[in-house]
Short mmCIF file of C-alpha atoms in Angstrom, two decimals:
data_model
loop_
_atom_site.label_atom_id
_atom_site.label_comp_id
_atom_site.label_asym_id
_atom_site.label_seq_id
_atom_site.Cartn_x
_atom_site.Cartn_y
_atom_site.Cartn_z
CA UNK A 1 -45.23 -3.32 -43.80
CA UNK A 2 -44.96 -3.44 -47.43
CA UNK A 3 -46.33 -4.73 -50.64
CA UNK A 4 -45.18 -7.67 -52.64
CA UNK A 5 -44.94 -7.03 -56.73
CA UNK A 6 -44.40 -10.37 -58.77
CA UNK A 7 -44.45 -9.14 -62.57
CA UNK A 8 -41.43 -10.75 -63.55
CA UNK A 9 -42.02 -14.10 -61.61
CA UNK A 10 -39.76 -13.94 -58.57
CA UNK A 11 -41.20 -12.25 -55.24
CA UNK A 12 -39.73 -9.15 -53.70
CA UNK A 13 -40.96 -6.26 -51.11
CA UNK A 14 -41.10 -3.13 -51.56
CA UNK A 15 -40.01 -1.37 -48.09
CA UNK A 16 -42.55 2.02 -47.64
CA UNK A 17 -40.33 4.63 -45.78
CA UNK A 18 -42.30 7.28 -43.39
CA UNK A 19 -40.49 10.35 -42.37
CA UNK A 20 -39.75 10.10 -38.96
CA UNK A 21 -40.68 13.65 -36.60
CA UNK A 22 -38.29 14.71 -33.98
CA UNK A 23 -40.16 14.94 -30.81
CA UNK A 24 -41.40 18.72 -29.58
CA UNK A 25 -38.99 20.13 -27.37
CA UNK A 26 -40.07 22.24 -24.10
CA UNK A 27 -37.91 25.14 -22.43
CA UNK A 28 -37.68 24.20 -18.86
CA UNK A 29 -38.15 28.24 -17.13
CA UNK A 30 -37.33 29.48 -13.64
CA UNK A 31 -39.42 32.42 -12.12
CA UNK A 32 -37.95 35.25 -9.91
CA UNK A 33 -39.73 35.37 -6.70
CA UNK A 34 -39.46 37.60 -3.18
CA UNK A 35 -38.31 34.43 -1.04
CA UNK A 36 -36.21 31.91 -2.96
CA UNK A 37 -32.60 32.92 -1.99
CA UNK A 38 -30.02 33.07 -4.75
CA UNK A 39 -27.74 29.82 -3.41
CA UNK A 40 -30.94 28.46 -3.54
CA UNK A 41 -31.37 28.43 -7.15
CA UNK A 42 -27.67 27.93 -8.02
CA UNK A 43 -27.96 24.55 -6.13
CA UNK A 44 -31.26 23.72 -8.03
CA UNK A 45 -29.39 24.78 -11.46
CA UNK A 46 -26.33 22.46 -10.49
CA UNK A 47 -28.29 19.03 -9.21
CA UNK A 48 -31.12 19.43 -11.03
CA UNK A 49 -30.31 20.78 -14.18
CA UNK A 50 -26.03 19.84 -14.48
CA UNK A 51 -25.01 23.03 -15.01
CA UNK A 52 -21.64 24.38 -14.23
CA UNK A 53 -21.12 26.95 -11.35
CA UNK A 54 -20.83 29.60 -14.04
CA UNK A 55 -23.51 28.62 -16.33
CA UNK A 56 -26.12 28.73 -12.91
CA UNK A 57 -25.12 31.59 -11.73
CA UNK A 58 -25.56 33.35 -15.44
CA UNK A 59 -29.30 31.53 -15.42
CA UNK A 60 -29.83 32.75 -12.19
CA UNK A 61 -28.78 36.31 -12.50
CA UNK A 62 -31.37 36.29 -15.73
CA UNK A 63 -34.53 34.86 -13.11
CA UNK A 64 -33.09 38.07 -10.90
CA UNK A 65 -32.84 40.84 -13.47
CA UNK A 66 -35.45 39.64 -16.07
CA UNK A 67 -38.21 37.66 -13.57
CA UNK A 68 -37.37 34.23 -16.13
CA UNK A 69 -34.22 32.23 -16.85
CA UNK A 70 -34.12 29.42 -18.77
CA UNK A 71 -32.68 25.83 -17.66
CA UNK A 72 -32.30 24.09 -20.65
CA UNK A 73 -34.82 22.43 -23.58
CA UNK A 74 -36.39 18.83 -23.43
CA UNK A 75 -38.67 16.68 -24.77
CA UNK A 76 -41.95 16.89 -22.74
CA UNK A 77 -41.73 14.00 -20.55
CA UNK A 78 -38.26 15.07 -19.24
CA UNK A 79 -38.83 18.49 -18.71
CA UNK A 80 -42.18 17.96 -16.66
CA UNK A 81 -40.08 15.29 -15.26
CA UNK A 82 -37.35 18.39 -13.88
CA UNK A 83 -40.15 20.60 -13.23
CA UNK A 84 -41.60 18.63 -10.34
CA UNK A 85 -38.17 17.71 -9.37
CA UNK A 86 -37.61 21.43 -8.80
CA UNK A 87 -41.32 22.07 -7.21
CA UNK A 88 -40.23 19.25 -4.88
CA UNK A 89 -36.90 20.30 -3.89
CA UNK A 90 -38.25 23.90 -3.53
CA UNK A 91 -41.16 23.32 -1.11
CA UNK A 92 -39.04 20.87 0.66
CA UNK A 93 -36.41 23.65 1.37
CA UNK A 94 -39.44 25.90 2.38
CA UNK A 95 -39.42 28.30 -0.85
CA UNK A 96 -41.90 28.95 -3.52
CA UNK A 97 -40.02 28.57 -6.43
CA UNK A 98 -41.70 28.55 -9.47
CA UNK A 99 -40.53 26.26 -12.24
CA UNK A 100 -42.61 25.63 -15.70
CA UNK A 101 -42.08 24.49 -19.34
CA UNK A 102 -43.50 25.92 -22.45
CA UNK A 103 -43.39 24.49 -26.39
CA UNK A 104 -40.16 25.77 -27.97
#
């Protein structure tokens, strides 16, 4: 933890500090597809993701018109954490959605 110095006779600790990292963050991304309906996603960006009716619709527009959208950015665990959330939810529903993350 730290190392004790004694040169004037009483005892004290030197505390060695270590730069702490902020954890890599992940963009969460929706894919446009031929299938998945547009209500479809909005619900997914609303229960899934918390975003406002606005704020899904926007995302979901950009997976229509651009083929990507982005959800939102997390640290790995939760965004692989929403991206089977979203693979489940899909296939359950019947559509091939197609959700992934990639290093900000």
């Amino acid at each position: 933890m730290g190392r004790k110095y004694t040169g004037d006779g009483f005892e004290s600790e030197v505390l060695e500090r270590h730069e702490v990292k902020e954890p890599s963050r992940y963009k969460v991304l929706l894919h446009n597809d031929d299938y998945t309906t547009m209500d479809f996603v909005i619900e997914i960006l609303t229960k899934v993701f918390h975003k406002s009716e606005a704020e899904a619709t926007r995302i979901m527009l950009a997976v229509h018109h651009e083929g990507v959208g982005v959800c939102g950015l997390y640290t790995a665990e939760v965004a692989e954490t929403k991206v089977d959330m979203v693979h489940r939810l899909a296939r359950g529903a019947g559509f091939p959605l197609k959700c992934t993350m990639e290093k900000e």
